[in-house]
Tab-separated table of C-alpha atoms and ligand atoms in Angstrom:
chain	number	residue	atom	x	y	z
A	287	MET	CA	-14.414	5.602	-7.735
A	288	SER	CA	-12.249	8.728	-7.917
A	289	LEU	CA	-12.996	9.680	-4.431
A	290	PHE	CA	-9.430	9.404	-3.064
A	291	SER	CA	-6.258	10.461	-5.168
A	292	SER	CA	-3.783	8.785	-2.810
A	293	PRO	CA	-4.936	5.228	-1.350
A	294	SER	CA	-2.571	4.200	0.735
A	295	SER	CA	-3.401	0.419	0.856
A	296	LYS	CA	-5.226	-2.124	-1.430
A	297	SER	CA	-7.163	-3.409	1.394
A	298	PHE	CA	-8.838	0.141	2.048
A	299	TRP	CA	-9.904	0.147	-1.575
A	300	ILE	CA	-11.667	-3.190	-0.758
A	301	THR	CA	-13.110	-1.940	2.231
A	302	LEU	CA	-14.326	1.162	0.320
A	303	ILE	CA	-15.980	-0.802	-2.141
A	304	VAL	CA	-17.659	-3.147	0.203
A	305	PHE	CA	-18.833	0.016	1.998
A	306	SER	CA	-20.407	1.757	-0.945
A	307	LEU	CA	-21.889	-1.612	-2.092
A	308	SER	CA	-23.649	-1.683	1.268
A	309	TYR	CA	-24.647	1.793	1.196
A	310	TYR	CA	-26.305	1.682	-2.029
A	311	LEU	CA	-27.785	-1.898	-1.263
A	312	LEU	CA	-29.276	0.130	1.913
A	313	LEU	CA	-30.413	3.087	-0.319
A	314	ALA	CA	-32.105	0.902	-2.823
A	315	LYS	CA	-33.801	-0.987	-0.184
A	316	SER	CA	-35.097	2.219	1.441
A	317	THR	CA	-36.346	3.419	-1.668
A	318	THR	CA	-38.133	0.237	-2.667
A	319	LEU	CA	-39.608	0.190	1.403
A	320	HIS	CA	-41.144	3.728	0.625
A	321	THR	CA	-42.674	3.495	-3.171
A	322	THR	CA	-44.196	-0.203	-2.298
A	323	SER	CA	-45.876	0.365	1.004
A	324	PRO	CA	-47.646	3.994	2.165
A	325	PRO	CA	-45.700	5.285	5.216
A	326	PRO	CA	-47.525	4.464	8.595
A	327	PRO	CA	-49.464	7.287	9.909
A	328	HIS	CA	-47.677	9.524	12.392
A	329	LYS	CA	-48.700	8.717	15.991
A	330	PRO	CA	-48.900	12.000	18.244
A	331	CYS	CA	-46.784	11.652	21.608
A	332	ASN	CA	-49.139	10.772	24.139
A	333	LYS	CA	-46.872	10.779	27.064
A	334	ASN	CA	-44.814	13.355	28.481
A	335	PRO	CA	-41.265	13.326	26.832
A	336	TYR	CA	-39.607	15.399	29.307
A	337	GLU	CA	-40.383	12.928	32.010
A	338	GLN	CA	-39.478	10.234	29.610
A	339	LEU	CA	-35.946	11.967	29.307
A	340	ASN	CA	-35.477	12.267	33.107
A	341	LEU	CA	-35.976	16.032	32.882
A	342	VAL	CA	-37.825	18.480	35.053
A	343	LEU	CA	-38.546	21.683	33.449
A	344	ASN	CA	-38.098	24.614	35.726
A	345	GLU	CA	-39.728	27.898	35.427
A	346	ASP	CA	-36.446	29.812	34.810
A	347	GLY	CA	-35.882	27.941	31.682
A	348	THR	CA	-33.270	25.372	33.316
A	349	VAL	CA	-33.787	21.624	33.950
A	350	THR	CA	-33.544	19.330	36.660
A	351	ARG	CA	-31.692	16.149	35.406
A	352	GLY	CA	-32.428	12.557	37.003
A	353	PRO	CA	-29.878	10.122	37.851
A	354	MET	CA	-27.086	9.967	35.024
A	355	PRO	CA	-25.430	6.614	34.261
A	356	PRO	CA	-22.278	5.445	35.727
A	357	GLU	CA	-18.790	7.034	35.417
A	358	SER	CA	-15.358	5.675	35.298
A	359	PRO	CA	-12.032	7.427	36.546
A	360	PRO	CA	-9.311	8.279	34.416
A	361	ALA	CA	-6.139	6.031	34.453
A	362	PRO	CA	-2.815	8.353	34.067
A	363	ASP	CA	-0.405	6.215	35.890
A	364	PRO	CA	2.006	4.426	33.468
A	365	SER	CA	3.026	1.810	36.107
A	366	LEU	CA	-0.836	0.619	35.973
A	367	PRO	CA	-1.295	-2.564	33.949
A	368	THR	CA	-3.622	-0.844	31.209
A	369	LYS	CA	-3.525	-0.899	27.248
A	370	VAL	CA	-4.224	2.966	27.004
A	371	LEU	CA	-3.459	5.647	29.582
A	372	SER	CA	-6.066	8.408	30.335
A	373	LYS	CA	-6.288	11.767	32.193
A	374	ASP	CA	-8.613	14.809	32.330
A	375	LEU	CA	-7.463	18.459	31.680
A	376	THR	CA	-9.258	21.695	32.179
A	377	ILE	CA	-10.025	23.413	29.141
A	378	ASN	CA	-11.769	26.403	30.345
A	379	LYS	CA	-12.302	26.942	34.103
A	380	SER	CA	-15.164	29.534	34.074
A	381	LYS	CA	-17.264	27.715	31.454
A	382	GLY	CA	-16.338	24.165	33.629
A	383	THR	CA	-15.390	22.858	30.235
A	384	TRP	CA	-12.687	19.995	30.375
A	385	ALA	CA	-11.415	16.873	28.175
A	386	ARG	CA	-10.264	13.321	29.025
A	387	ILE	CA	-6.995	12.422	26.996
A	388	TYR	CA	-6.590	8.770	25.971
A	389	LEU	CA	-2.868	7.814	25.077
A	390	PRO	CA	-2.372	4.268	23.889
A	391	ARG	CA	0.697	2.477	25.718
A	392	GLU	CA	2.299	1.299	22.626
A	393	THR	CA	2.669	5.247	21.574
A	394	LEU	CA	5.200	5.781	24.770
A	395	ASP	CA	7.764	3.372	23.208
A	396	ARG	CA	7.599	5.164	19.514
A	397	ASN	CA	9.501	7.973	18.716
A	398	SER	CA	6.504	9.612	16.335
A	399	LYS	CA	3.381	11.715	16.791
A	400	PHE	CA	-0.346	9.928	16.301
A	401	PRO	CA	-3.192	11.406	14.782
A	402	LEU	CA	-5.288	13.222	17.148
A	403	LEU	CA	-9.372	12.401	17.399
A	404	LEU	CA	-11.457	14.735	18.903
A	405	PHE	CA	-14.533	13.106	20.174
A	406	PHE	CA	-17.700	14.958	21.215
A	407	HIS	CA	-20.081	12.390	22.911
A	408	GLY	CA	-23.919	12.222	22.506
A	409	GLY	CA	-26.854	13.158	24.755
A	410	GLY	CA	-29.187	15.075	22.777
A	411	PHE	CA	-26.913	18.505	23.787
A	412	ILE	CA	-28.613	18.164	27.122
A	413	TYR	CA	-26.486	15.698	29.456
A	414	LEU	CA	-23.728	13.352	29.822
A	415	ASN	CA	-20.087	13.975	29.822
A	416	PRO	CA	-16.781	12.272	28.639
A	417	ALA	CA	-16.662	10.373	32.074
A	418	ILE	CA	-19.842	8.290	31.731
A	419	THR	CA	-18.627	4.542	31.340
A	420	ILE	CA	-19.977	3.979	27.820
A	421	PHE	CA	-18.368	6.876	26.384
A	422	HIS	CA	-15.135	6.087	28.460
A	423	GLU	CA	-14.751	2.625	27.192
A	424	PHE	CA	-15.694	3.806	23.572
A	425	CYS	CA	-12.770	6.127	23.555
A	426	PHE	CA	-10.556	3.560	25.319
A	427	ASN	CA	-10.921	1.277	22.789
A	428	LEU	CA	-10.874	3.864	20.034
A	429	ALA	CA	-7.423	4.948	21.151
A	430	ASN	CA	-6.296	1.460	21.299
A	431	ASP	CA	-7.777	-0.052	18.025
A	432	VAL	CA	-6.910	2.931	15.949
A	433	VAL	CA	-3.801	3.891	17.532
A	434	ALA	CA	-4.244	7.671	17.860
A	435	VAL	CA	-4.444	10.010	20.526
A	436	VAL	CA	-8.173	10.538	21.624
A	437	ALA	CA	-9.416	13.749	23.384
A	438	SER	CA	-13.018	13.297	24.592
A	439	ILE	CA	-14.394	16.693	25.169
A	440	ASP	CA	-16.650	18.022	27.448
A	441	TYR	CA	-19.016	21.021	26.448
A	442	ARG	CA	-21.895	23.084	27.778
A	443	HIS	CA	-25.443	21.870	27.613
A	444	ALA	CA	-28.974	22.811	26.736
A	445	PRO	CA	-31.110	24.627	27.675
A	446	GLU	CA	-29.043	26.397	30.018
A	447	HIS	CA	-26.635	26.696	27.233
A	448	ARG	CA	-28.517	26.736	24.040
A	449	LEU	CA	-27.102	26.317	20.590
A	450	PRO	CA	-24.654	27.605	19.178
A	451	ALA	CA	-22.853	27.188	22.929
A	452	ALA	CA	-21.765	23.528	22.071
A	453	TYR	CA	-20.476	24.755	18.992
A	454	GLU	CA	-18.477	27.446	20.087
A	455	ASP	CA	-16.997	25.077	23.163
A	456	ALA	CA	-15.733	22.933	20.093
A	457	MET	CA	-13.968	25.653	18.553
A	458	GLU	CA	-12.739	27.111	21.913
A	459	THR	CA	-11.238	23.557	22.400
A	460	LEU	CA	-9.334	23.523	19.016
A	461	HIS	CA	-7.940	26.991	20.229
A	462	TRP	CA	-7.098	25.515	23.422
A	463	MET	CA	-5.329	22.365	22.032
A	464	LYS	CA	-3.341	24.696	19.720
A	465	THR	CA	-2.289	27.149	22.422
A	466	ASN	CA	-1.502	24.708	25.512
A	467	GLN	CA	0.162	21.763	23.305
A	468	GLU	CA	3.228	22.868	24.878
A	469	GLU	CA	2.008	22.511	28.577
A	470	ASP	CA	1.040	18.814	28.362
A	471	ASP	CA	3.373	16.270	27.745
A	472	TRP	CA	0.988	13.813	26.158
A	473	LEU	CA	-0.296	16.398	23.630
A	474	ARG	CA	3.227	17.502	23.204
A	475	TYR	CA	5.292	14.411	22.621
A	476	TYR	CA	2.440	12.106	21.146
A	477	ALA	CA	-0.506	14.509	19.413
A	478	ASP	CA	0.102	15.387	15.636
A	479	LEU	CA	-1.610	18.675	15.477
A	480	ASP	CA	-1.513	18.599	11.570
A	481	ASN	CA	-3.564	15.365	11.482
A	482	VAL	CA	-6.801	16.079	13.441
A	483	PHE	CA	-10.061	14.701	12.983
A	484	LEU	CA	-13.160	15.866	14.327
A	485	MET	CA	-15.520	12.773	15.527
A	486	GLY	CA	-18.757	12.635	17.302
A	487	SER	CA	-21.482	10.343	18.009
A	488	SER	CA	-25.241	11.378	17.681
A	489	ALA	CA	-25.505	14.703	19.264
A	490	GLY	CA	-21.581	14.976	19.331
A	491	GLY	CA	-21.861	14.105	15.187
A	492	ASN	CA	-23.658	17.483	14.799
A	493	ILE	CA	-20.986	19.232	16.922
A	494	ALA	CA	-18.183	17.716	15.059
A	495	TYR	CA	-19.887	18.871	11.715
A	496	HIS	CA	-20.545	22.446	13.026
A	497	ALA	CA	-17.240	22.738	13.996
A	498	GLY	CA	-15.993	21.532	10.385
A	499	LEU	CA	-18.405	24.004	8.976
A	500	ARG	CA	-16.619	26.918	10.839
A	501	VAL	CA	-13.013	25.758	9.697
A	502	ALA	CA	-14.190	25.441	6.352
A	503	ALA	CA	-15.603	28.848	6.480
A	504	ALA	CA	-12.407	30.099	7.645
A	505	GLY	CA	-10.653	28.566	4.740
A	506	GLY	CA	-9.634	25.638	6.378
A	507	GLY	CA	-8.626	27.217	9.623
A	508	TYR	CA	-5.331	28.304	8.628
A	509	ASP	CA	-5.886	32.108	10.282
A	510	LEU	CA	-7.794	30.630	13.124
A	511	GLY	CA	-4.907	29.474	15.350
A	512	ILE	CA	-6.291	25.542	15.168
A	513	PRO	CA	-4.447	22.499	14.631
A	514	LYS	CA	-4.987	21.348	10.863
A	515	ILE	CA	-8.352	19.541	10.508
A	516	GLN	CA	-8.056	16.879	7.950
A	517	GLY	CA	-11.760	15.342	8.077
A	518	LEU	CA	-15.059	14.727	10.187
A	519	ILE	CA	-16.207	11.397	11.450
A	520	LEU	CA	-20.092	11.893	12.026
A	521	VAL	CA	-21.263	8.685	13.760
A	522	GLN	CA	-25.072	8.275	13.720
A	523	PRO	CA	-25.562	11.903	13.748
A	524	PHE	CA	-28.614	13.492	15.673
A	525	PHE	CA	-29.951	15.882	12.675
A	526	SER	CA	-33.582	16.523	12.196
A	527	GLY	CA	-35.799	18.953	10.115
A	528	VAL	CA	-39.498	19.807	9.836
A	529	GLN	CA	-40.243	17.396	7.106
A	530	MET	CA	-40.543	13.769	8.595
A	531	THR	CA	-38.425	11.189	6.429
A	532	GLY	CA	-39.270	7.629	5.790
A	533	SER	CA	-37.085	6.391	8.542
A	534	GLU	CA	-38.544	8.859	11.119
A	535	MET	CA	-42.076	7.686	9.996
A	536	ARG	CA	-41.080	3.887	10.052
A	537	LEU	CA	-39.692	4.217	13.439
A	538	ALA	CA	-41.615	7.149	14.974
A	539	ASP	CA	-42.156	4.526	18.205
A	540	ASP	CA	-38.400	3.302	18.491
A	541	PRO	CA	-37.709	2.620	21.948
A	542	HIS	CA	-33.999	4.073	21.670
A	543	LEU	CA	-35.003	7.202	20.168
A	544	PRO	CA	-38.656	7.673	19.935
A	545	LEU	CA	-39.675	10.881	17.898
A	546	CYS	CA	-41.304	12.925	20.567
A	547	ASP	CA	-37.914	12.505	22.714
A	548	ASN	CA	-35.869	13.831	19.863
A	549	TYR	CA	-38.201	16.785	19.293
A	550	ALA	CA	-38.258	17.294	23.092
A	551	LYS	CA	-34.418	17.203	23.244
A	552	TRP	CA	-34.540	19.883	20.101
A	553	ASN	CA	-37.039	22.153	21.598
A	554	LEU	CA	-34.498	22.562	24.449
A	555	SER	CA	-31.455	23.111	22.714
A	556	LEU	CA	-32.063	25.182	19.727
A	557	PRO	CA	-32.444	29.044	19.790
A	558	VAL	CA	-35.745	29.999	21.577
A	559	GLY	CA	-38.477	30.300	18.607
A	560	ALA	CA	-36.183	28.537	15.960
A	561	ASP	CA	-37.816	25.517	14.223
A	562	ARG	CA	-36.236	22.152	13.181
A	563	ASP	CA	-35.176	23.387	9.665
A	564	HIS	CA	-32.444	25.792	11.523
A	565	GLU	CA	-29.308	25.495	10.130
A	566	TYR	CA	-28.103	24.154	13.495
A	567	CYS	CA	-30.583	21.232	13.273
A	568	ASN	CA	-31.116	20.401	9.662
A	569	PRO	CA	-27.858	20.374	7.486
A	570	THR	CA	-29.492	20.074	4.039
A	571	ALA	CA	-32.259	22.807	4.557
A	572	GLY	CA	-31.630	26.623	3.435
A	573	ASP	CA	-28.298	27.306	2.126
A	574	GLY	CA	-26.935	24.073	4.026
A	575	PRO	CA	-25.913	22.349	0.796
A	576	LYS	CA	-23.881	25.732	-0.070
A	577	LYS	CA	-22.199	25.349	3.164
A	578	ILE	CA	-21.497	21.753	2.574
A	579	GLU	CA	-19.691	22.844	-0.504
A	580	MET	CA	-17.454	24.718	1.328
A	581	ILE	CA	-16.294	21.625	2.913
A	582	GLY	CA	-15.281	20.228	-0.299
A	583	ARG	CA	-13.537	23.229	-1.472
A	584	VAL	CA	-11.238	23.200	1.893
A	585	GLY	CA	-10.611	19.774	1.222
A	586	LEU	CA	-12.197	18.239	4.627
A	587	ARG	CA	-13.103	14.296	4.081
A	588	VAL	CA	-15.984	13.027	5.873
A	589	LEU	CA	-16.972	9.673	7.069
A	590	VAL	CA	-20.800	9.258	7.866
A	591	SER	CA	-21.977	5.900	9.656
A	592	GLY	CA	-25.247	4.885	10.414
A	593	CYS	CA	-27.400	1.949	10.519
A	594	ASP	CA	-31.115	1.533	9.172
A	595	GLY	CA	-32.835	0.540	12.550
A	596	ASP	CA	-32.113	4.355	13.573
A	597	PRO	CA	-34.872	6.788	12.696
A	598	LEU	CA	-32.289	9.302	11.520
A	599	ALA	CA	-30.854	7.083	9.054
A	600	ASP	CA	-32.573	8.513	6.136
A	601	ARG	CA	-31.270	11.747	7.045
A	602	GLN	CA	-27.878	10.522	7.500
A	603	MET	CA	-27.812	9.048	4.010
A	604	GLU	CA	-29.519	11.929	2.538
A	605	LEU	CA	-26.338	14.130	3.918
A	606	THR	CA	-24.027	11.751	2.490
A	607	ARG	CA	-25.608	12.044	-1.066
A	608	VAL	CA	-25.652	15.757	-0.738
A	609	MET	CA	-22.130	16.010	0.102
A	610	GLU	CA	-21.314	13.715	-2.647
A	611	MET	CA	-23.205	15.753	-5.244
A	612	LYS	CA	-21.481	18.861	-3.803
A	613	GLY	CA	-17.997	17.740	-4.473
A	614	VAL	CA	-16.913	16.423	-0.708
A	615	LYS	CA	-14.892	13.224	-0.378
A	616	VAL	CA	-17.186	11.440	1.587
A	617	VAL	CA	-17.420	7.935	2.707
A	618	GLY	CA	-21.045	6.312	3.734
A	619	TYR	CA	-20.845	3.325	6.185
A	620	PHE	CA	-24.202	2.039	6.751
A	621	THR	CA	-25.025	-1.370	8.197
A	622	ALA	CA	-28.439	-3.126	8.408
A	623	GLY	CA	-30.641	-3.152	11.627
A	624	ASP	CA	-29.429	-1.721	15.181
A	625	TYR	CA	-30.352	1.269	16.613
A	626	HIS	CA	-29.574	4.705	17.512
A	627	GLY	CA	-26.149	4.693	19.630
A	628	ALA	CA	-25.627	1.047	18.763
A	629	GLN	CA	-22.146	1.787	17.426
A	630	VAL	CA	-20.908	3.452	20.746
A	631	GLN	CA	-22.964	1.455	22.748
A	632	GLU	CA	-22.561	-2.260	21.490
A	633	PRO	CA	-18.755	-3.305	21.724
A	634	SER	CA	-18.875	-5.624	18.713
A	635	ASN	CA	-20.566	-2.846	16.523
A	636	ALA	CA	-18.041	-0.255	17.972
A	637	LYS	CA	-14.895	-2.874	16.976
A	638	GLN	CA	-16.336	-2.601	13.411
A	639	LEU	CA	-16.423	0.939	13.595
A	640	TYR	CA	-12.819	1.524	14.710
A	641	LYS	CA	-11.380	-0.460	11.817
A	642	VAL	CA	-13.400	1.704	9.373
A	643	VAL	CA	-12.128	4.877	11.375
A	644	LYS	CA	-8.777	3.603	11.074
A	645	SER	CA	-8.673	3.176	7.328
A	646	PHE	CA	-10.476	6.344	6.904
A	647	ILE	CA	-7.698	8.303	8.454
A	648	SER	CA	-4.957	6.658	7.136
A	649	THR	CA	-5.680	7.021	3.588
A	650	LEU	CA	-4.360	10.686	3.967
A	651	PRO	CA	-0.621	10.719	4.860
A	652	SER	CA	-0.138	13.959	7.218
A	653	SER	CA	3.064	14.834	5.626
A	654	ARG	CA	0.910	15.910	2.818
A	655	TYR	CA	0.338	19.227	4.464
B	16	NAG	C1	-13.283	30.907	29.056
B	16	NAG	O1	-14.871	31.363	29.140
B	16	NAG	C2	-14.981	32.504	29.242
B	16	NAG	C3	-16.473	32.978	29.475
B	16	NAG	O2	-17.100	32.290	28.651
B	16	NAG	C4	-14.452	33.644	28.158
B	16	NAG	O3	-14.519	34.723	28.749
B	16	NAG	C5	-13.083	33.449	28.089
B	16	NAG	O4	-12.614	33.714	27.027
B	16	NAG	C6	-12.586	31.681	28.052
B	16	NAG	N1	-11.364	31.592	27.953
B	16	NAG	C7	-10.494	30.854	26.992
B	16	NAG	C8	-9.240	30.594	27.061
B	16	NAG	O5	-11.267	30.410	25.745
B	17	NAG	C1	-41.899	22.183	21.173
B	17	NAG	O1	-42.223	23.366	21.158
B	17	NAG	C2	-43.110	23.901	20.350
B	17	NAG	C3	-43.435	25.055	19.781
B	17	NAG	O2	-43.143	25.932	21.464
B	17	NAG	C4	-44.638	22.971	20.690
B	17	NAG	O3	-45.629	22.989	19.976
B	17	NAG	C5	-44.293	21.335	21.022
B	17	NAG	O4	-45.198	21.008	21.547
B	17	NAG	C6	-43.081	21.200	21.598
B	17	NAG	N1	-42.731	19.744	21.590
B	17	NAG	C7	-42.292	19.315	22.589
B	17	NAG	C8	-41.964	17.810	22.463
B	17	NAG	O5	-41.975	19.763	23.678
């Protein structure tokens, strides 16, 4: 329990203990599961995963995407009766990237700055954007419950722009935030650029993780001209690998994230010819653990959240374990049941997650830096 040298409140310790307990219970449970019953045989994909993903593959390597879920407009006008204001800002016109910024109304009356959470949405690197209503509502409530400025980041998609394009866009956005803070009143008056967290769900979790690795590789980012990153919040990250894990075998036909859909997304987003043990996909393969060590060295704290109804749960737990071993200050928040995406899509799960995020980010006062 020496993970945190300066806990800010007793309640945080209690939550931490509860999370650690549930995390270890889950670990114990999944270990028993695998030793007492043999893994089910892997069923090969007998359907076209691209069709299932609403994608038509074109000859030139692009895809045609099917109808997308509904979107919501931003609400920037302070005279509107809304708890959280939101507006869209262009990040890079030539790439078409942008961000939707969320400002809780209560920050307007306070003469101080608030943590900035950079949120990267999911969508298998292939589709969706910050305006999608599910993400819009998640970020709206995140800003409101945590009382933070949230910037939901749009990035280029695969296969037109394969990885590391999305990881590079994340870094470009960090530069943009630092360089353009003075140009935008919300960022200028309310966002504390010394207290920034990179957060993402599903594939967005991988983006937050890889941006974090780049910051760590640059010794904490002091020379990069970017905000001061305090930590990473990886919500049901979308990591994969060549070897199947226990939860992937157990949930190979999961309706929310069938394994063949998952592999099809990686086929479209990894560099051509790379397999799923590539560093962009599997954080613990190859010299991944050495890179994880860097995260610990520069003092980035990490929250990994997940649930055991997600085929990717074992990988998320494995990453948490390796981080712990490598000296990273990491908190695992794992719950039973649910599915991949539930922590963003289910309002009651999201509400719980906001509490976890709030205590996670408030353990470190920004004045320390
Ligand atoms: C915007 O994107 C273009 C094209 O990739 C790039 O050349 C340029 O440097 C980017 N601008 C900024 C401000 O990052
Ligand atoms: C992914 O690519 C590999 C190698 O090209 C191929 O064997 C495999 O069938 C592809 N999988 C999917 C789901 O498209």
